[in-house]
Short mmCIF file of C-alpha atoms and ligand atoms in Angstrom, two decimals:
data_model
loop_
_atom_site.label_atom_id
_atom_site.label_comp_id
_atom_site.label_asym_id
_atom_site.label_seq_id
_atom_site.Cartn_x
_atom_site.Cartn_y
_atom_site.Cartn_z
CA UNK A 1 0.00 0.00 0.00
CA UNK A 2 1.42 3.42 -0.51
CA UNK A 3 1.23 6.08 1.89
CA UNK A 4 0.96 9.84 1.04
CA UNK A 5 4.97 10.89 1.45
CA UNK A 6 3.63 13.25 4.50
CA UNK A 7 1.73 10.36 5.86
CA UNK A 8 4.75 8.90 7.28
CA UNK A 9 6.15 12.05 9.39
CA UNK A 10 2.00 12.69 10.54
CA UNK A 11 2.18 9.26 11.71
CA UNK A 12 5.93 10.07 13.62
CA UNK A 13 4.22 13.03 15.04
CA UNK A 14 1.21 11.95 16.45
CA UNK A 15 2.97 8.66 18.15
CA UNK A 16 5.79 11.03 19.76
CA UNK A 17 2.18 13.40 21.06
CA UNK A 18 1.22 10.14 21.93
CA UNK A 19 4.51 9.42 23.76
CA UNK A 20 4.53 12.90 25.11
CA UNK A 21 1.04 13.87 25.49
CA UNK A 22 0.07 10.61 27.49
CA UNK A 23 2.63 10.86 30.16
CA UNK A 24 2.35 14.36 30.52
CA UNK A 25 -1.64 14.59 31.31
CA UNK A 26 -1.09 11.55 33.73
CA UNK A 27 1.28 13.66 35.86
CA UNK A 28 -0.13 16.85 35.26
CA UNK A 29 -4.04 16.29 34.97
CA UNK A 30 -5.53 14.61 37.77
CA UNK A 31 -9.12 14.49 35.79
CA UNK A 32 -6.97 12.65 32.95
CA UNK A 33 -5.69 10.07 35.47
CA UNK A 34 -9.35 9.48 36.62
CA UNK A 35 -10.43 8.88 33.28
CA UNK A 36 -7.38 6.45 32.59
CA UNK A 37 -7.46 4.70 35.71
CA UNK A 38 -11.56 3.82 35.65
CA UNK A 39 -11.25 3.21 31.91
CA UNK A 40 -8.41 0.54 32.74
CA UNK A 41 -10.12 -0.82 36.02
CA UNK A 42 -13.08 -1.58 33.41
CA UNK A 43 -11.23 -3.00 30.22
CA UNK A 44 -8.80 -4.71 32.77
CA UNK A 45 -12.08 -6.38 34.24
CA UNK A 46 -13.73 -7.16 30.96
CA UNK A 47 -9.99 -8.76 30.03
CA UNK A 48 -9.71 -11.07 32.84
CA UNK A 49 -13.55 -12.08 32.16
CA UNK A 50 -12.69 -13.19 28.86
CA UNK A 51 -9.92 -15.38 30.44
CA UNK A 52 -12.16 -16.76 33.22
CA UNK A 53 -15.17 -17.98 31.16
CA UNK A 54 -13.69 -20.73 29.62
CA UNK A 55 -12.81 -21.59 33.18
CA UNK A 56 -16.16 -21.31 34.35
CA UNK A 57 -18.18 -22.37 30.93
CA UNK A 58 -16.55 -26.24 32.01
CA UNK A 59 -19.12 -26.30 35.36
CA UNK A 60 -21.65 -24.16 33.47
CA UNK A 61 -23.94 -21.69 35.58
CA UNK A 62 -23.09 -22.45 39.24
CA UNK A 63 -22.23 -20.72 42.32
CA UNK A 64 -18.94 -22.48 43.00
CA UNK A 65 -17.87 -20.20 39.94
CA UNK A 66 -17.76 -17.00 41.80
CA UNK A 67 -14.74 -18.69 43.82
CA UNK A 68 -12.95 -17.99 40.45
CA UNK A 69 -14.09 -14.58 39.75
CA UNK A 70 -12.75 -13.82 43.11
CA UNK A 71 -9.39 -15.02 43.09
CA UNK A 72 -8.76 -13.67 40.03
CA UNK A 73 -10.25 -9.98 41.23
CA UNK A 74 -8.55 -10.20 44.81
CA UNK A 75 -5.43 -8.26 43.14
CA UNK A 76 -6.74 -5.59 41.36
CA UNK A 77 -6.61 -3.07 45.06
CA UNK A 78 -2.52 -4.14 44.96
CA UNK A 79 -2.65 -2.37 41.01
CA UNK A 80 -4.44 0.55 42.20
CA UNK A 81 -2.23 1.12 45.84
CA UNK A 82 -6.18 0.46 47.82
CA UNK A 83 -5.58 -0.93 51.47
CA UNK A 84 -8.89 -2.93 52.47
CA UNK A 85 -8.76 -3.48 55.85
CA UNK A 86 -11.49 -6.23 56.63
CA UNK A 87 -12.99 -6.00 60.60
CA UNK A 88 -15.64 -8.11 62.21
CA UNK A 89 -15.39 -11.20 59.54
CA UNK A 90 -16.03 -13.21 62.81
CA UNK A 91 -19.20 -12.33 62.69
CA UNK A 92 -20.42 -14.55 59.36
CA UNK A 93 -22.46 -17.58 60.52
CA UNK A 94 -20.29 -20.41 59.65
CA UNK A 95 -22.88 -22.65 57.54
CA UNK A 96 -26.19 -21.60 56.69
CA UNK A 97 -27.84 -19.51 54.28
CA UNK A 98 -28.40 -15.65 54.72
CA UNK A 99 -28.54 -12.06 53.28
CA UNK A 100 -26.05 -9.67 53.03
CA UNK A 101 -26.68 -6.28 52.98
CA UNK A 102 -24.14 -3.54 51.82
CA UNK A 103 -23.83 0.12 50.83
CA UNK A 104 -23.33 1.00 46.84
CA UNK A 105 -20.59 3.67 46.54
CA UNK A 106 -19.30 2.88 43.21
CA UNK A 107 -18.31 -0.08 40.84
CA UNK A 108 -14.93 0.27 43.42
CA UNK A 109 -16.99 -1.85 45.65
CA UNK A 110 -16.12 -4.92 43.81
CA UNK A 111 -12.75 -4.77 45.54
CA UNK A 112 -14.47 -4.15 49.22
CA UNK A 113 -17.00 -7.42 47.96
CA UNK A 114 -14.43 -9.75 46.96
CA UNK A 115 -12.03 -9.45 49.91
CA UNK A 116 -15.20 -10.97 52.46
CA UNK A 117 -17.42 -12.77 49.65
CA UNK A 118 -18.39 -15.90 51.39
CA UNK A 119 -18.62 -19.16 49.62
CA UNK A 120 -21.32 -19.89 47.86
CA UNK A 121 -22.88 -16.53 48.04
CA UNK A 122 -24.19 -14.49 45.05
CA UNK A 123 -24.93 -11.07 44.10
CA UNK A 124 -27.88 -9.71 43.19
CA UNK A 125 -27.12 -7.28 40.16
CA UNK A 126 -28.94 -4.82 38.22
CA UNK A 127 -30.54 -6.72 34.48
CA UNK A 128 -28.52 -4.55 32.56
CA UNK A 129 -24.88 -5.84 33.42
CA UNK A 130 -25.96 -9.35 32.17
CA UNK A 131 -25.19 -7.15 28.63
CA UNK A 132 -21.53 -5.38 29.74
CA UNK A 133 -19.86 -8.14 27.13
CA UNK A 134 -17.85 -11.02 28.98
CA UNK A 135 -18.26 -9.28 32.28
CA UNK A 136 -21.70 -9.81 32.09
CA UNK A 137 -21.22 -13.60 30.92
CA UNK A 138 -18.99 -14.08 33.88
CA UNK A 139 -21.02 -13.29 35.93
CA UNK A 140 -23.82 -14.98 34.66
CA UNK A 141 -21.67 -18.19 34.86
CA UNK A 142 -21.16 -17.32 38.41
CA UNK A 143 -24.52 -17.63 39.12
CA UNK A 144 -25.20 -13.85 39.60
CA UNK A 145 -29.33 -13.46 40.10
CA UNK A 146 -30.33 -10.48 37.74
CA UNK A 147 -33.44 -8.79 38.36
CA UNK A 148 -35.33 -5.87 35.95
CA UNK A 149 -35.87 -2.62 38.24
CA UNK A 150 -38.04 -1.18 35.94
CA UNK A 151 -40.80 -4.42 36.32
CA UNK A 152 -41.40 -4.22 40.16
CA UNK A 153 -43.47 -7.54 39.99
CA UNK A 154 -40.81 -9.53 38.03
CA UNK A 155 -38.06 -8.26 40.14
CA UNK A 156 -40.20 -9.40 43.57
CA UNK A 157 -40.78 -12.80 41.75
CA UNK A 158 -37.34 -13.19 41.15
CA UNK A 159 -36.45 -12.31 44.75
CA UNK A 160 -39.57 -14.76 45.94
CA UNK A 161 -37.75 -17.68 43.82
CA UNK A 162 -34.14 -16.75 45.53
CA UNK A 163 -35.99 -17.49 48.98
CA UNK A 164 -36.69 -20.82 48.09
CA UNK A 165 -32.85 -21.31 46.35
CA UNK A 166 -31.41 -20.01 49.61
CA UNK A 167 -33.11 -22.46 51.44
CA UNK A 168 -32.39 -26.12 49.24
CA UNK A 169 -29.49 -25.37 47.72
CA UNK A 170 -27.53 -23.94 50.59
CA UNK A 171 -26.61 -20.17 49.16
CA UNK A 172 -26.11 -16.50 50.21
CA UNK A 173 -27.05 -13.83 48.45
CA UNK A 174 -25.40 -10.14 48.51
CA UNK A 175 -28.09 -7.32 47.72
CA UNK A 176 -27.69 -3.61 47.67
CA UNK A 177 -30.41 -2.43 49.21
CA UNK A 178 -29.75 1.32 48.63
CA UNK A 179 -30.74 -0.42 44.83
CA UNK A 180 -28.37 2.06 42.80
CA UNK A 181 -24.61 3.52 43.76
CA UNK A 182 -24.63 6.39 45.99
CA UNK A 183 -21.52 8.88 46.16
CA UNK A 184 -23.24 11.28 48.53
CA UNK A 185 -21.52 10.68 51.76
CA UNK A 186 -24.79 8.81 53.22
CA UNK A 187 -26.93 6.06 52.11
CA UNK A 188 -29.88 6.38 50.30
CA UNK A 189 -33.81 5.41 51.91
CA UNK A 190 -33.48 1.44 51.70
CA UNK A 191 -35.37 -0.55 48.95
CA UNK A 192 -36.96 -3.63 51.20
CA UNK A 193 -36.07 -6.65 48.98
CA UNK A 194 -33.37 -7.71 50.97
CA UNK A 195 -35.34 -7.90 53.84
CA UNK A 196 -38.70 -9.55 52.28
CA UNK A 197 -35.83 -11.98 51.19
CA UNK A 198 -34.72 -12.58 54.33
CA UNK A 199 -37.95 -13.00 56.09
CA UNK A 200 -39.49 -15.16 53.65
CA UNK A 201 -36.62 -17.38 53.83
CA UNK A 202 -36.73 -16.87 57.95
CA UNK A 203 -32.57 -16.53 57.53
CA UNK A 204 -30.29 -13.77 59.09
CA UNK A 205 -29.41 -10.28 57.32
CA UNK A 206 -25.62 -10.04 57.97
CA UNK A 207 -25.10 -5.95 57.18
CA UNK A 208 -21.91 -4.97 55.60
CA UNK A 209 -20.45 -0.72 55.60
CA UNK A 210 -17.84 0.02 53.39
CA UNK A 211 -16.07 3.34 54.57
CA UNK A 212 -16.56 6.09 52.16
CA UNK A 213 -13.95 6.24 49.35
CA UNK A 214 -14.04 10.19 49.40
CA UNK A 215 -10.05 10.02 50.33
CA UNK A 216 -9.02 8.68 47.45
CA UNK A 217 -12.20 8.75 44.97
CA UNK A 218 -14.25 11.25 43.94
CA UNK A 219 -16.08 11.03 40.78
CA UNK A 220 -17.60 14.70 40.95
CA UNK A 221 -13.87 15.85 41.57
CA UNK A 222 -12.36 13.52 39.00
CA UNK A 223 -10.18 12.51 41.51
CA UNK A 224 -8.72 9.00 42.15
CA UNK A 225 -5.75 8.29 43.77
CA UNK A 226 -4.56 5.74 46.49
CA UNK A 227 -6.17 5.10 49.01
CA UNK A 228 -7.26 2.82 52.56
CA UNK A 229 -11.04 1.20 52.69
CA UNK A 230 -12.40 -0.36 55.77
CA UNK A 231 -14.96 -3.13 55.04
CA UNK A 232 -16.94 -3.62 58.32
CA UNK A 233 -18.44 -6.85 58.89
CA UNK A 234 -21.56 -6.52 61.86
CA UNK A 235 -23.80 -8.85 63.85
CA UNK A 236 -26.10 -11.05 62.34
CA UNK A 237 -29.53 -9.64 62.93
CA UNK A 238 -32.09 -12.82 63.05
CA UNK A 239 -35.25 -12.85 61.13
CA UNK A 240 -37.04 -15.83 62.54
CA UNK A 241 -40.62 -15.36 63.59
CA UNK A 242 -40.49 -11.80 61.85
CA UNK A 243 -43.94 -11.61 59.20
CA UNK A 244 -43.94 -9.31 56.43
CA UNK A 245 -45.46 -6.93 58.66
CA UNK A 246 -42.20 -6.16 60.09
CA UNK A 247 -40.29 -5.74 56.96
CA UNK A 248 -40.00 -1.51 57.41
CA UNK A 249 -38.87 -1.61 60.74
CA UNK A 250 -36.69 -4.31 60.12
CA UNK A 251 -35.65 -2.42 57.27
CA UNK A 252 -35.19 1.01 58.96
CA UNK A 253 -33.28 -0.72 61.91
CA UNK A 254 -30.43 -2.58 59.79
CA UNK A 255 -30.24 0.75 57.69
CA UNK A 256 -29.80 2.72 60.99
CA UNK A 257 -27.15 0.81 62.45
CA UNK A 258 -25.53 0.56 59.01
CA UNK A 259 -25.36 4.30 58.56
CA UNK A 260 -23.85 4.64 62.29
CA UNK A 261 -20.91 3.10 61.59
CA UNK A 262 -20.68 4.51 58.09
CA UNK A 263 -20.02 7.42 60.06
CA UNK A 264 -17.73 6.28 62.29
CA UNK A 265 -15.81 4.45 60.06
CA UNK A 266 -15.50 6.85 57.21
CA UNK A 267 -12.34 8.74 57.93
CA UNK A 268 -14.16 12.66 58.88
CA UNK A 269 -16.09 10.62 60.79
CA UNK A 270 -19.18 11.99 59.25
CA UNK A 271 -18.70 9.76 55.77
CA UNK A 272 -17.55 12.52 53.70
CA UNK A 273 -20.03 14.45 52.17
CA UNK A 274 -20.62 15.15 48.75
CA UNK A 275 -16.67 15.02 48.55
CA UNK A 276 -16.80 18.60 47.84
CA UNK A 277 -13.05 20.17 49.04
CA UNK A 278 -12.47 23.24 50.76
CA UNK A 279 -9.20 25.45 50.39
CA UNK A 280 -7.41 23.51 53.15
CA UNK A 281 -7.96 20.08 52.03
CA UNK A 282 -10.82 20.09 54.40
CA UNK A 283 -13.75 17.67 53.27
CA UNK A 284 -17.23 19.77 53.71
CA UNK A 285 -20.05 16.71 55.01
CA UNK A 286 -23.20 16.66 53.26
CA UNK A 287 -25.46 14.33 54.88
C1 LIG B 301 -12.64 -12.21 36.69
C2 LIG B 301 -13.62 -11.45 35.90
C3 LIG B 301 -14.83 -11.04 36.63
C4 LIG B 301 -15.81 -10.38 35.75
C5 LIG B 301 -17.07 -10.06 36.44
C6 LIG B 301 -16.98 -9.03 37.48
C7 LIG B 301 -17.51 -9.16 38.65
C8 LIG B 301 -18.24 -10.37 39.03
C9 LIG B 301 -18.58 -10.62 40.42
C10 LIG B 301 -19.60 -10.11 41.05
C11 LIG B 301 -20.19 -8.87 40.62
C12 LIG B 301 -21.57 -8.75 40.72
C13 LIG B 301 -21.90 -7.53 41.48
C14 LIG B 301 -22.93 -6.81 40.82
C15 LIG B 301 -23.43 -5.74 41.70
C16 LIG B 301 -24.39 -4.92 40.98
C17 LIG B 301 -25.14 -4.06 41.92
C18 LIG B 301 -26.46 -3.67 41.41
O1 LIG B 301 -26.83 -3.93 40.32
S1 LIG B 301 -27.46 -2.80 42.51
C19 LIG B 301 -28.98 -2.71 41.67
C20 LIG B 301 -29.79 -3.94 41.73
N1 LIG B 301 -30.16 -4.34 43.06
C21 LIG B 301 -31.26 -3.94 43.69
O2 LIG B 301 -32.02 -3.12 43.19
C22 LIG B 301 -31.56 -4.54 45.02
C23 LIG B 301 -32.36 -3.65 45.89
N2 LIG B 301 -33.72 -3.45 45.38
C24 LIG B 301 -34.85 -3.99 45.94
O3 LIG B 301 -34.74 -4.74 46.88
C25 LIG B 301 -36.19 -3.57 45.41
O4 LIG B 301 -37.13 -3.58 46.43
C26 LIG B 301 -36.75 -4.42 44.23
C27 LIG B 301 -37.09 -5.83 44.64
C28 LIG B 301 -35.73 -4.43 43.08
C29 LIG B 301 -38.04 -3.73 43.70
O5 LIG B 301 -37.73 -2.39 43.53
P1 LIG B 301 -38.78 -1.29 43.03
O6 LIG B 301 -38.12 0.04 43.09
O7 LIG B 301 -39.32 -1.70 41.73
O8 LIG B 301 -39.95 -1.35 44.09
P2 LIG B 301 -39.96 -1.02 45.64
O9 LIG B 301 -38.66 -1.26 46.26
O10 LIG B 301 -40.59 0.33 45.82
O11 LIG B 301 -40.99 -2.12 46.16
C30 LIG B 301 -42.38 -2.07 45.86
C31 LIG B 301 -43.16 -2.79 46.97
O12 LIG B 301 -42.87 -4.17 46.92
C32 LIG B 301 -42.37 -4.60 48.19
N3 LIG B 301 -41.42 -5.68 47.95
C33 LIG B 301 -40.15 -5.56 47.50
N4 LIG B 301 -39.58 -6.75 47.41
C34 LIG B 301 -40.48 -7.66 47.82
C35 LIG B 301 -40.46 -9.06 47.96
N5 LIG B 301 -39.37 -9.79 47.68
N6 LIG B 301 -41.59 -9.66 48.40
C36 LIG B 301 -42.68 -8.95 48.71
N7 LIG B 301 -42.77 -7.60 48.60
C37 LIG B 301 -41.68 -6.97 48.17
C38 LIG B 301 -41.78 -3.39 48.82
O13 LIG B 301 -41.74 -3.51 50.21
C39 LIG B 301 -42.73 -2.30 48.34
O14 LIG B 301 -43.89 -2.30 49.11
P3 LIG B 301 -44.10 -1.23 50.30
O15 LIG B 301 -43.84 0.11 49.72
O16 LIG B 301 -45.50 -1.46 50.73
O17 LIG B 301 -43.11 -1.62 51.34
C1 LIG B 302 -20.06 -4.07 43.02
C2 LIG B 302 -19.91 -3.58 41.68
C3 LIG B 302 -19.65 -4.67 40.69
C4 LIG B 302 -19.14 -4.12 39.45
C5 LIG B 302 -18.88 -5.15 38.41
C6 LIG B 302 -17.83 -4.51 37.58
C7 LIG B 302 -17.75 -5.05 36.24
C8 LIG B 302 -17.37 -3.88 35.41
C9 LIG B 302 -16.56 -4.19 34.26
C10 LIG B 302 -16.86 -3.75 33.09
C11 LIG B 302 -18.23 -3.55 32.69
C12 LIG B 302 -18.65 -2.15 32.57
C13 LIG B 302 -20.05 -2.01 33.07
C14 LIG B 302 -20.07 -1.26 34.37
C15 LIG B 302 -21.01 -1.89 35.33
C16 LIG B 302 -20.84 -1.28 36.68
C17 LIG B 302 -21.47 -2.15 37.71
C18 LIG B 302 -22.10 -1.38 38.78
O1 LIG B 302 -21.54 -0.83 39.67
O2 LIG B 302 -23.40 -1.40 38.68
C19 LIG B 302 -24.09 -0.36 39.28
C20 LIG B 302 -25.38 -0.86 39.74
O3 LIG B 302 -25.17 -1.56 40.86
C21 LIG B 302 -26.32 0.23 40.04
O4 LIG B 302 -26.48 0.90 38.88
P1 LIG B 302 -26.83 2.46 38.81
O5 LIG B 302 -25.96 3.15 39.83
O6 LIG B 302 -28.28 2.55 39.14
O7 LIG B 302 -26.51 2.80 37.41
#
């Protein structure tokens, strides 16, 4: 094929901007560096995806899959200089089905979920990542239950059907009850799946905080740099004899507690606010 003579020396140029240009916004443009770093923590995911499917297509759909998924996620904090310090793992029941419950920060919380996912527990995830290409195969493999937000009756049927899984074939389940990420230095008004879940099923809701990731991650600021996360692990709260009746206190209660330590966990001590900085470095709380 031949090449316009300038082509050549166009092509020099813009691999030596490349070269140049690259480098130079990492160091100097903290909003670039965001953008690289989340667009590489998502193609890096969707990579190792395509090399754990094969892996997990040889079982087909099942939950012992997610075992996989984890181990190959568990060192994506080392790439991206994230402590996650785990406290109160004591507190998972050693053998017997239950419902987690965590806060939704950001797609971050993947590296919070797979440093305490228990065996043989599955996430409950939104329908729409079933289509993010091999991640959402992967995690279909994995056994990942997907429910449609916008069709409240499929989504409870769905959850009605996961009451009875929990129950013969021995499973957890990890739902985000806040039902969407939340950046906002709070959690959001509860959605009460979880906890029909749970009291259908007459198992325990073990409640998980992540501390906020305002330190290191903002997505307003376009700032993400590293960082330390503590996953809290708290008391089983029981469900048995509870009706559906008692789903909104239940509901408000676990949230409560949740939010408490949020707070006291989340390094201001207040969880961070909107991540809005003031001159100072000082992080304003909006709660
Ligand atoms: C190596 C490579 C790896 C590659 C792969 C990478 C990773 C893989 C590993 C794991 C990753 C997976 C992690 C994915 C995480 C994704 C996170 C998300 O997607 S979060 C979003 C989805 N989750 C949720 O929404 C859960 C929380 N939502 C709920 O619980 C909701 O209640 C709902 C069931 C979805 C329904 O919501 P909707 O807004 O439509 O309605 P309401 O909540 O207002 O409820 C209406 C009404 O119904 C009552 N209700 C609710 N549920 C039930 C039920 N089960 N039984 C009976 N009644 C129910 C509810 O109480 C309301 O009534 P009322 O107002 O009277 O109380
Ligand atoms: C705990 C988070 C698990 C994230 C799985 C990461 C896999 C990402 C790899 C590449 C695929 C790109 C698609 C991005 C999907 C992000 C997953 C996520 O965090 O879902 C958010 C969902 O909950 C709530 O959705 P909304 O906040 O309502 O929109």
């Amino acid at each position: 094929m031949e090449l316009w003579p300038g082509a050549w020396t166009v092509l020099l140029l813009l691999l030596l901007l490349l070269l140049f240009l690259l480098p130079a916004l990492w160091f100097y443009s903290p909003s670039a560096k965001y953008f690289f770093k989340m667009a590489f923590y998502n193609g890096w995911i969707l990579f190792l995806a395509v090399l754990a499917i094969p892996v997990c297509a040889v079982r087909g759909r099942n939950v012992e899959n997610m075992k996989i998924l984890r181990l190959m996620l568990l060192h994506i904090k080392y790439l991206y200089g994230i402590r996650v310090e785990v406290r109160g793992a004591h507190h998972f029941p050693p053998s017997q089905p239950y419902v987690v419950v965590s806060n939704h920060q950001s797609s971050l919380d993947l590296l919070g979920m797979m440093e305490v996912l228990p065996g043989r527990c599955v996430p409950i995830a939104k329908r729409e990542l079933l289509w993010a290409g091999s991640a959402g195969l992967a995690c279909w493999l994995a056994g990942v239950i997907f429910i449609d937000r916008k069709r409240t009756g499929d989504a409870i049927s769905v959850m009605s059907e996961v009451a009875q899984t929990l129950l013969t074939q021995d499973v957890r389940v990890w739902v985000f009850p806040e039902g969407t990420r939340n950046h906002n230095g709070s959690m959001l008004p509860f959605k009460r799946g979880a906890f029909h879940l749970a009291v259908q099923a007459q198992v325990p809701i073990v409640p998980i905080v992540m501390s906020s990731y305002q330190d290191f991650y903002c997505k307003k600021e376009r700032r993400f740099t590293s960082g330390r996360c503590q996953v809290r692990v708290l008391p089983p709260v029981p469900t048995e004899g509870l009706t559906p009746d008692d789903v909104p206190a239940l509901a408000d209660r676990v949230r409560h507690s949740m939010l408490t330590i949020f707070r006291e966990i989340s390094t201001d001590g207040r969880g961070g606010g909107d991540c809005l900085k003031k001159p100072g470095g000082v992080v304003e709380a909006r709660l």
